[in-house]
PDB file of C-alpha atoms in Angstrom:
ATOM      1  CA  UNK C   1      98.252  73.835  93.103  1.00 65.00           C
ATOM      2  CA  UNK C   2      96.209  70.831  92.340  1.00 73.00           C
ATOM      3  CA  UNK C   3      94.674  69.333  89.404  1.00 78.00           C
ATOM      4  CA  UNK C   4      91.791  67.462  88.688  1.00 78.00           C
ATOM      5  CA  UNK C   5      92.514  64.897  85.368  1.00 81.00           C
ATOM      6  CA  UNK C   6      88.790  64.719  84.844  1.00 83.00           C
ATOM      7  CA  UNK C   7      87.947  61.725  82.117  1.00 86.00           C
ATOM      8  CA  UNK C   8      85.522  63.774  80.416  1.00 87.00           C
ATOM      9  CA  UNK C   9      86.016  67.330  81.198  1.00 86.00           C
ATOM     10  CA  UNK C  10      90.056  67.669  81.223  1.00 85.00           C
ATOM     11  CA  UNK C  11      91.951  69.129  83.800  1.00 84.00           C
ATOM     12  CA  UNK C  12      90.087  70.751  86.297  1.00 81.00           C
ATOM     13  CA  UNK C  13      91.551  73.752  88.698  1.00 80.00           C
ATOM     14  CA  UNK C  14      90.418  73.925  92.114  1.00 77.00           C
ATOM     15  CA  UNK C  15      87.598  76.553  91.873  1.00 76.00           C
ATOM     16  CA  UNK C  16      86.139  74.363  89.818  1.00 83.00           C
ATOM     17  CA  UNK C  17      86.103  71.252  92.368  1.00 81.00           C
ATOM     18  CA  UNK C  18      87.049  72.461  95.604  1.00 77.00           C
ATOM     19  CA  UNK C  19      83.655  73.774  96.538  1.00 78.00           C
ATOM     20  CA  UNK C  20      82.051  69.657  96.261  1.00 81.00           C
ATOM     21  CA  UNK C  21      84.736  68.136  97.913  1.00 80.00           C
ATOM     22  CA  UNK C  22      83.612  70.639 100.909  1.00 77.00           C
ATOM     23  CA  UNK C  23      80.209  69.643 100.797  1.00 80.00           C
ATOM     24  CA  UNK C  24      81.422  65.267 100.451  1.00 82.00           C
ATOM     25  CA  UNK C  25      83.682  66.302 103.169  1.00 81.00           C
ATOM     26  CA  UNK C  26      86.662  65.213 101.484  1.00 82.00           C
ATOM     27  CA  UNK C  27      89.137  68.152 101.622  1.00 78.00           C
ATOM     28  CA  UNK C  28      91.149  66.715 104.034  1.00 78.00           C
ATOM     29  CA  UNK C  29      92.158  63.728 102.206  1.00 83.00           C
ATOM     30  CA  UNK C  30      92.325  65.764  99.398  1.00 83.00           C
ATOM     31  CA  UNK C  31      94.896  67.246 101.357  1.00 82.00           C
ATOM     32  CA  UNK C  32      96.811  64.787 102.499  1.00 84.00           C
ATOM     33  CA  UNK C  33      97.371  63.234  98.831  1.00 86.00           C
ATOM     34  CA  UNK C  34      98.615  66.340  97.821  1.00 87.00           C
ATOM     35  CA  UNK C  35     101.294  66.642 100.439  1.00 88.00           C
ATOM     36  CA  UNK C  36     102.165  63.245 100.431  1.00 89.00           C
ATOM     37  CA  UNK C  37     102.487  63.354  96.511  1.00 89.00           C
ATOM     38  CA  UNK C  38     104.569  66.826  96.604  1.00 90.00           C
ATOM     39  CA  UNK C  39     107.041  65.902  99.830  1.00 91.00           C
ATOM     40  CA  UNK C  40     107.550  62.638  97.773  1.00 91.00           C
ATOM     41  CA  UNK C  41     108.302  64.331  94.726  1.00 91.00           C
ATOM     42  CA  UNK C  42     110.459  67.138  96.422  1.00 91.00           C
ATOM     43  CA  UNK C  43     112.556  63.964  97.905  1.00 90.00           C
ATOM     44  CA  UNK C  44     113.246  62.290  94.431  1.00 89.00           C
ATOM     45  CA  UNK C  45     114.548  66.166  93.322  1.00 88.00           C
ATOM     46  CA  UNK C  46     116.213  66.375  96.702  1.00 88.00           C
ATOM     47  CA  UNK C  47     117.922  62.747  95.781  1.00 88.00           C
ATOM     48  CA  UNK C  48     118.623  63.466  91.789  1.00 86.00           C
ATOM     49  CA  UNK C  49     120.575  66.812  93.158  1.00 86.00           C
ATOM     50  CA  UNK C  50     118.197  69.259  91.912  1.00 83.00           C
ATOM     51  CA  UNK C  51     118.521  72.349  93.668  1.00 82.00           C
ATOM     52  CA  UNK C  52     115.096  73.344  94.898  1.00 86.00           C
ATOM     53  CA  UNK C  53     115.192  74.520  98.351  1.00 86.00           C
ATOM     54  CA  UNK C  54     111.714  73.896  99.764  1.00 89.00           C
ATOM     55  CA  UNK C  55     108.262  72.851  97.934  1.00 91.00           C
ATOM     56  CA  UNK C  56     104.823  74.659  98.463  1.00 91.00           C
ATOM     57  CA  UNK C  57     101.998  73.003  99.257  1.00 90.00           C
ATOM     58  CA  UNK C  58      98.064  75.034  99.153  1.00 86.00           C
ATOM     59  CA  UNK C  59      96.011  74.289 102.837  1.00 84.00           C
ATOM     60  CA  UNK C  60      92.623  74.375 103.205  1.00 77.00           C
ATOM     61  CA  UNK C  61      91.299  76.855 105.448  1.00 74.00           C
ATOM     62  CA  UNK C  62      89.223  73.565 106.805  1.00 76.00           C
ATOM     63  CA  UNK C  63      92.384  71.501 107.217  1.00 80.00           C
ATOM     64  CA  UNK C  64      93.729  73.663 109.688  1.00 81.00           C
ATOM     65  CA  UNK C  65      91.231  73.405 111.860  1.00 81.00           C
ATOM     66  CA  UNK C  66      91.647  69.694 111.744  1.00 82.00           C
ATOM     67  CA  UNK C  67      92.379  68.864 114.969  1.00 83.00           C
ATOM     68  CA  UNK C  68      94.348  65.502 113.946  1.00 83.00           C
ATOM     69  CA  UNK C  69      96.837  67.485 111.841  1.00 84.00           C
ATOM     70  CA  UNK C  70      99.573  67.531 114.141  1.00 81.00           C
ATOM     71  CA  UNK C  71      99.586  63.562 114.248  1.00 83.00           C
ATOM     72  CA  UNK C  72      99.667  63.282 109.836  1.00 83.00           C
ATOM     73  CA  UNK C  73     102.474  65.705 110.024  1.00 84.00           C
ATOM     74  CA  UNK C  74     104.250  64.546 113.029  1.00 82.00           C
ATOM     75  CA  UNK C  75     103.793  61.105 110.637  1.00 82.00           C
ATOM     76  CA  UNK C  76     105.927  62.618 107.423  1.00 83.00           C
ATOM     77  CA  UNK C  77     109.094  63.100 109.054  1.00 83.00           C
ATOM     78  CA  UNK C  78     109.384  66.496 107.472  1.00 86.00           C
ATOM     79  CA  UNK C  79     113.159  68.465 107.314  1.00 87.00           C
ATOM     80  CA  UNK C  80     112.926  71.718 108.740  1.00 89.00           C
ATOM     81  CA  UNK C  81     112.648  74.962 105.840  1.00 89.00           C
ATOM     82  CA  UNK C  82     111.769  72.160 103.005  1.00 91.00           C
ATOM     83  CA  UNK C  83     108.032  72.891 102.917  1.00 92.00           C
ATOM     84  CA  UNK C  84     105.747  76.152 103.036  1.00 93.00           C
ATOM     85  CA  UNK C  85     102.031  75.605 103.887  1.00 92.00           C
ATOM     86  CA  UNK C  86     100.037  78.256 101.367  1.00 90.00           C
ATOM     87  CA  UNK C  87      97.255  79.233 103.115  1.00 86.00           C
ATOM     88  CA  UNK C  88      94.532  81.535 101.640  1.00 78.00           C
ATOM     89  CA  UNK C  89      94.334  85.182 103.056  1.00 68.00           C
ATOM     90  CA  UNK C  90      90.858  84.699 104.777  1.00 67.00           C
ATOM     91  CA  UNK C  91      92.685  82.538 107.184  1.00 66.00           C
ATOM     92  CA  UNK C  92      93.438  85.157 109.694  1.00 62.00           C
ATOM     93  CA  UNK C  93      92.405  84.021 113.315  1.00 56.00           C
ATOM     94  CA  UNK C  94      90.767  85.150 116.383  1.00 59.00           C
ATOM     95  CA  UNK C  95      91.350  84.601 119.573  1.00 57.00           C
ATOM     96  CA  UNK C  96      88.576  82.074 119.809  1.00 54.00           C
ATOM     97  CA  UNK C  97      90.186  79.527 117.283  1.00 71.00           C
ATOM     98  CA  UNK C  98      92.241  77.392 119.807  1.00 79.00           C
ATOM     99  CA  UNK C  99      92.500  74.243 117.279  1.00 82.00           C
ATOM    100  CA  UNK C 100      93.615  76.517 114.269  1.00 81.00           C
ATOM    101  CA  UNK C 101      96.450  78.646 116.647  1.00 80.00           C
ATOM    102  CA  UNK C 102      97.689  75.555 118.071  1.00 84.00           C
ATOM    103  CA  UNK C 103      98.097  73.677 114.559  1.00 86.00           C
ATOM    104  CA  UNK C 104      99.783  77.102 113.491  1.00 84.00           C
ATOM    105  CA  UNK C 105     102.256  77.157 116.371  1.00 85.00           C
ATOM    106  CA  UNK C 106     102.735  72.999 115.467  1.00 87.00           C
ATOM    107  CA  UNK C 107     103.718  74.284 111.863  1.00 88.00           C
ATOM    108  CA  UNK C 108     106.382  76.801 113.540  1.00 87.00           C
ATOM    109  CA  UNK C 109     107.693  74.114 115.745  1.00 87.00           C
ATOM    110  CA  UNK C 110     108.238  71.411 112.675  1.00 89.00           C
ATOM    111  CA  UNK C 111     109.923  74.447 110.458  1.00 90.00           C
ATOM    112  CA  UNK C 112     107.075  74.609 108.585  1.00 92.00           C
ATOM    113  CA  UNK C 113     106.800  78.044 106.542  1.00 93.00           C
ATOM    114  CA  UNK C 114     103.449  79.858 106.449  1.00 91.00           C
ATOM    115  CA  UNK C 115     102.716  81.722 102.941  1.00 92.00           C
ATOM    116  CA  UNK C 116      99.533  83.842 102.743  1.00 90.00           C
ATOM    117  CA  UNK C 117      97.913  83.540  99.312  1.00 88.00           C
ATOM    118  CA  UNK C 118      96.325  85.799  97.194  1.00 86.00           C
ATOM    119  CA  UNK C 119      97.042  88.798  99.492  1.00 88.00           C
ATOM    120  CA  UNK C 120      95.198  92.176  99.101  1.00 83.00           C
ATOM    121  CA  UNK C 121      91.926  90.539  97.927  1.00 73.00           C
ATOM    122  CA  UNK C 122      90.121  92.176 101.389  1.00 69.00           C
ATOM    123  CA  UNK C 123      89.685  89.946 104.334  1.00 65.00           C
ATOM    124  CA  UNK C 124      92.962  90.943 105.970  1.00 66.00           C
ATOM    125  CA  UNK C 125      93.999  93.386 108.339  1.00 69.00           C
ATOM    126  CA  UNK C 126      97.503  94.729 109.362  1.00 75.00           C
ATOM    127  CA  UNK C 127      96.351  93.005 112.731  1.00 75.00           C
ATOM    128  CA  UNK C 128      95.733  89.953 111.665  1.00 73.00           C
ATOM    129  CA  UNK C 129      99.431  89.827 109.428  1.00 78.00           C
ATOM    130  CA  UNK C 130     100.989  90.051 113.034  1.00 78.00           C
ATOM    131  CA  UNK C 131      98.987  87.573 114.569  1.00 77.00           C
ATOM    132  CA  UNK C 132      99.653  84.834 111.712  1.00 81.00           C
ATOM    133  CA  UNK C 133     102.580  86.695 111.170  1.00 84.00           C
ATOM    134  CA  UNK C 134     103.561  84.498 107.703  1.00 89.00           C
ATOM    135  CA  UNK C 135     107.575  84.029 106.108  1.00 92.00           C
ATOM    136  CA  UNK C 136     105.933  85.308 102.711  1.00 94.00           C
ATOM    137  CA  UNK C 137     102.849  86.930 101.101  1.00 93.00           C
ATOM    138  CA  UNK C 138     101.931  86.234  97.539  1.00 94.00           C
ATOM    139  CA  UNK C 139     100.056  89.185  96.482  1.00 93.00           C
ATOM    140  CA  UNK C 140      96.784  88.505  94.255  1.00 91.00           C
ATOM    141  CA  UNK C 141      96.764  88.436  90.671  1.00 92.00           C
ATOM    142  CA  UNK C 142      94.357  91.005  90.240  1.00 92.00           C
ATOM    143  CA  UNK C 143      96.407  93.823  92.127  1.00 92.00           C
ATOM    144  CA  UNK C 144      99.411  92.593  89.586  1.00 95.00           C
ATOM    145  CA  UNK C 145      97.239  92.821  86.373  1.00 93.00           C
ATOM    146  CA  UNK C 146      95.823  95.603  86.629  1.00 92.00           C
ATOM    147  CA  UNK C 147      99.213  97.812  87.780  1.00 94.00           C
ATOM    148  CA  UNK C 148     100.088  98.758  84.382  1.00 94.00           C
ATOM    149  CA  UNK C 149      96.731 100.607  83.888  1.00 92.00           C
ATOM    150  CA  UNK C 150      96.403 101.997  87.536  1.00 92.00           C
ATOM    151  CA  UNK C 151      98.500 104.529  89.164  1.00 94.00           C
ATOM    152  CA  UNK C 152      96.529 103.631  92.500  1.00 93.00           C
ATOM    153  CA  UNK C 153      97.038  99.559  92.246  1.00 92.00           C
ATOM    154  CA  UNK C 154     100.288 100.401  91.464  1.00 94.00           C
ATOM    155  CA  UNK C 155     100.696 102.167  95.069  1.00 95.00           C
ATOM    156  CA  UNK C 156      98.466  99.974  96.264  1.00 92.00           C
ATOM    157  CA  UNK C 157     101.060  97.280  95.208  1.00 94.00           C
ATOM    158  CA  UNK C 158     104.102  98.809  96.055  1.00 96.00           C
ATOM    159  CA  UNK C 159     102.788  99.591  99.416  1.00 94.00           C
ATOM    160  CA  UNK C 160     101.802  95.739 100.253  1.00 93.00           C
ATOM    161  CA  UNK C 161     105.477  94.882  98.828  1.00 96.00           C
ATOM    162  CA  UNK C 162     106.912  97.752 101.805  1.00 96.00           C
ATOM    163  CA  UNK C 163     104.525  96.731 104.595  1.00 93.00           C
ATOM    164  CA  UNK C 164     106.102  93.082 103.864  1.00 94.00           C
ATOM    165  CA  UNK C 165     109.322  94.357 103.938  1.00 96.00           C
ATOM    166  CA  UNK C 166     109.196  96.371 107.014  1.00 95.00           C
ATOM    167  CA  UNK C 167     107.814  93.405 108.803  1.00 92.00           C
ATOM    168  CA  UNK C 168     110.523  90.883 107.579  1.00 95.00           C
ATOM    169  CA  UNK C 169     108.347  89.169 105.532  1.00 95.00           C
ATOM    170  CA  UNK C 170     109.383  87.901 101.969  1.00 96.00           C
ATOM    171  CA  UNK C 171     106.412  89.239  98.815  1.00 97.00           C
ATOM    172  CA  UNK C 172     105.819  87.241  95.915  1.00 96.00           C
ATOM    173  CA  UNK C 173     103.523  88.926  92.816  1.00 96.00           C
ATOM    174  CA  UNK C 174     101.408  86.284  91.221  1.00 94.00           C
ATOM    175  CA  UNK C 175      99.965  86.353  87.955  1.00 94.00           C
ATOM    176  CA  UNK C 176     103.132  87.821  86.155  1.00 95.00           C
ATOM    177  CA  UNK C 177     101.921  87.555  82.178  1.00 94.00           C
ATOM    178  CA  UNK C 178     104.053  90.423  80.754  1.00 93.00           C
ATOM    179  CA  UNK C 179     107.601  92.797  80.652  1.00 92.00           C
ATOM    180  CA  UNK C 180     105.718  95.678  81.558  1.00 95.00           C
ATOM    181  CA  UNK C 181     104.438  93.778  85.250  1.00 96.00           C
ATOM    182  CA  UNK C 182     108.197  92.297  85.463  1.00 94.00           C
ATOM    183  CA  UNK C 183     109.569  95.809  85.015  1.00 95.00           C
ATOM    184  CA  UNK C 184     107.103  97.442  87.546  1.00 96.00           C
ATOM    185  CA  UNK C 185     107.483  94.721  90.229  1.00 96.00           C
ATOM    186  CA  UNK C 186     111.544  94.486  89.915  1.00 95.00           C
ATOM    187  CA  UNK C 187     111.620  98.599  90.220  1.00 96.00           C
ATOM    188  CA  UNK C 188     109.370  97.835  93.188  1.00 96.00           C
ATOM    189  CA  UNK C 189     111.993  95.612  94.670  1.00 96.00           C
ATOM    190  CA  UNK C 190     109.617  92.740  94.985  1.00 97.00           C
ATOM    191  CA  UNK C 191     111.279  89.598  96.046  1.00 96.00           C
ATOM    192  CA  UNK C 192     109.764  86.385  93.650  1.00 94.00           C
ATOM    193  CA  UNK C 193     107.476  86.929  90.345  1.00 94.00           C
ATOM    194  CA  UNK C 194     105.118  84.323  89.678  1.00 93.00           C
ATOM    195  CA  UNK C 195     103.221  83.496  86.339  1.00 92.00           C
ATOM    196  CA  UNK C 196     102.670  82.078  82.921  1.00 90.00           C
ATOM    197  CA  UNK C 197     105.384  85.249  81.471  1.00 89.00           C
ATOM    198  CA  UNK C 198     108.045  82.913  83.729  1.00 87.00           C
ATOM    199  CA  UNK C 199     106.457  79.792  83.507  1.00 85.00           C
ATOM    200  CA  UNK C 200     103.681  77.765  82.958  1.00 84.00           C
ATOM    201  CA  UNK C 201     102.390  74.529  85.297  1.00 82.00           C
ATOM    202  CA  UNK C 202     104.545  71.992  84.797  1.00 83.00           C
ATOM    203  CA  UNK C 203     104.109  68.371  85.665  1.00 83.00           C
ATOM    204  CA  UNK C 204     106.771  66.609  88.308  1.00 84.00           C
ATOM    205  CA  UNK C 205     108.412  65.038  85.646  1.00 83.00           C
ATOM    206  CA  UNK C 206     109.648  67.923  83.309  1.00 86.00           C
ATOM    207  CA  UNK C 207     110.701  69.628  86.487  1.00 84.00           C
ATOM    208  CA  UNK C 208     114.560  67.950  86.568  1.00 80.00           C
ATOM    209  CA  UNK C 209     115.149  69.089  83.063  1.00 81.00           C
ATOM    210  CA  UNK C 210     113.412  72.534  83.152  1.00 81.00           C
ATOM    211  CA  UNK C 211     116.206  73.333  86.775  1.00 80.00           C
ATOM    212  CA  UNK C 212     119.281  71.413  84.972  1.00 75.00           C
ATOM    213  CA  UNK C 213     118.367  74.056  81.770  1.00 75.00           C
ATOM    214  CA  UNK C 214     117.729  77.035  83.763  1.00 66.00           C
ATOM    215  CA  UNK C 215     115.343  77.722  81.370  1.00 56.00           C
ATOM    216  CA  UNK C 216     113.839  79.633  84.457  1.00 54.00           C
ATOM    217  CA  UNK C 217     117.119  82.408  84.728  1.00 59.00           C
ATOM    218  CA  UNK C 218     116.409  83.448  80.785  1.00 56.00           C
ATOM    219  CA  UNK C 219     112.603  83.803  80.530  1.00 54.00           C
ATOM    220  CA  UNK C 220     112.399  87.197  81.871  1.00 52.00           C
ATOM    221  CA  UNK C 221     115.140  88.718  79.627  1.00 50.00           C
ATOM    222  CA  UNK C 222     113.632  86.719  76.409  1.00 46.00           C
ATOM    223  CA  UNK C 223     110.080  88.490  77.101  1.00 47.00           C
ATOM    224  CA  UNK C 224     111.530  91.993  77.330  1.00 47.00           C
ATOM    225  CA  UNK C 225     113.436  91.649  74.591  1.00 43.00           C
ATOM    226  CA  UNK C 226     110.252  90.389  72.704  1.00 42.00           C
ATOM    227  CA  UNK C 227     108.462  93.379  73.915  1.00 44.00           C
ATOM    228  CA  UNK C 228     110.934  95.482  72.745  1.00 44.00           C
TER     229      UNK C 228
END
């Protein structure tokens, strides 16, 4: 997720610049910083022996309907299952979108994963999950927060969580803040929890000593135990 180190306003998160860049026409380089500066960083990890698998990197819904996308990936030499395109869930296609479907099916062929973010928030359809037909979902924050207070988000949840499953297709809850949404979401049997109850945004340096700690394996059990 990227930044903005503003000089007089502090860090900035994307809703809060994203929406200019669109209108200077700048997303795409935008873009391309961002996955130059993360594939670089994952190969330093890669190189000190950390063990992270793969990085994630968020796509603009613009950028993949850049039709010159194949060509800057094609340029970054990319290992196959190392990096997972996050893509926002009002991507889904139609039929019509022959630039978009093609730089999808380029993704596939470089072993690029495709993650849909902040599922459940409306614009998709069982339909269109097929036709983009994703390696994960990462379910929206809201459905997550709200699950301790709902018994209808929290079928609402657990049914996005089986519809993944039956399809073969990894779920991830975002926005994980408490014990209560790690106990619902583990006796859900959903795969990955995200959020600040884990961890909080860390820079690329303090990642090497945050994996060689495994401060990441204890966090849950320290928050229960707090709740408790």
């Amino acid at each position: 997720m990227a930044r903005w180190n503003h000089p007089v306003e502090g860090i900035l998160t994307p809703d809060k610049f994203l929406a200019i860049a669109e209108d200077l026409d700048a997303v795409a380089a935008i873009d391309g910083i961002i996955l130059e500066k993360a594939l670089a960083d994952f190969r330093r990890w890669q190189a000190a022996g950390i063990p992270i698998p793969k990085v994630s990197v968020n796509v603009s819904a613009r950028r993949l309907h850049d039709p010159g996308l194949t060509t800057t990936l094609d340029g970054l030499h990319i290992q196959p299952g190392t990096l997972s395109f996050e893509l926002l869930e009002s991507i889904f296609l139609d039929d019509s979108d022959e630039i978009a479907i093609r730089n999808m099916q380029t993704l596939r062929q470089l072993g690029i994963d495709i993650e849909i973010d902040d599922f459940g928030t409306g614009h998709a359809s069982i339909i269109g999950l097929l036709k983009v037909n994703p390696s994960t979902l990462k379910v929206d924050r809201e459905l997550v927060r709200l699950a301790p207070q709902s018994t209808e988000q929290r079928k609402l949840l657990s049914s996005i969580i089986d519809i993944g499953h039956s399809l073969g297709i990894k779920v991830v809850a975002e926005g994980v803040e408490t014990a209560e949404h790690i106990r619902i979401l583990q006796d859900m049997g959903c795969d990955s929890l995200q959020g600040y109850a884990l961890c909080r945004p860390l820079p690329a340096h303090q990642i090497q000593s945050f994996v060689a700690a495994e401060a990441w394996r204890s966090a849950p059990s320290k928050i229960q135990r707090a709740a408790g």
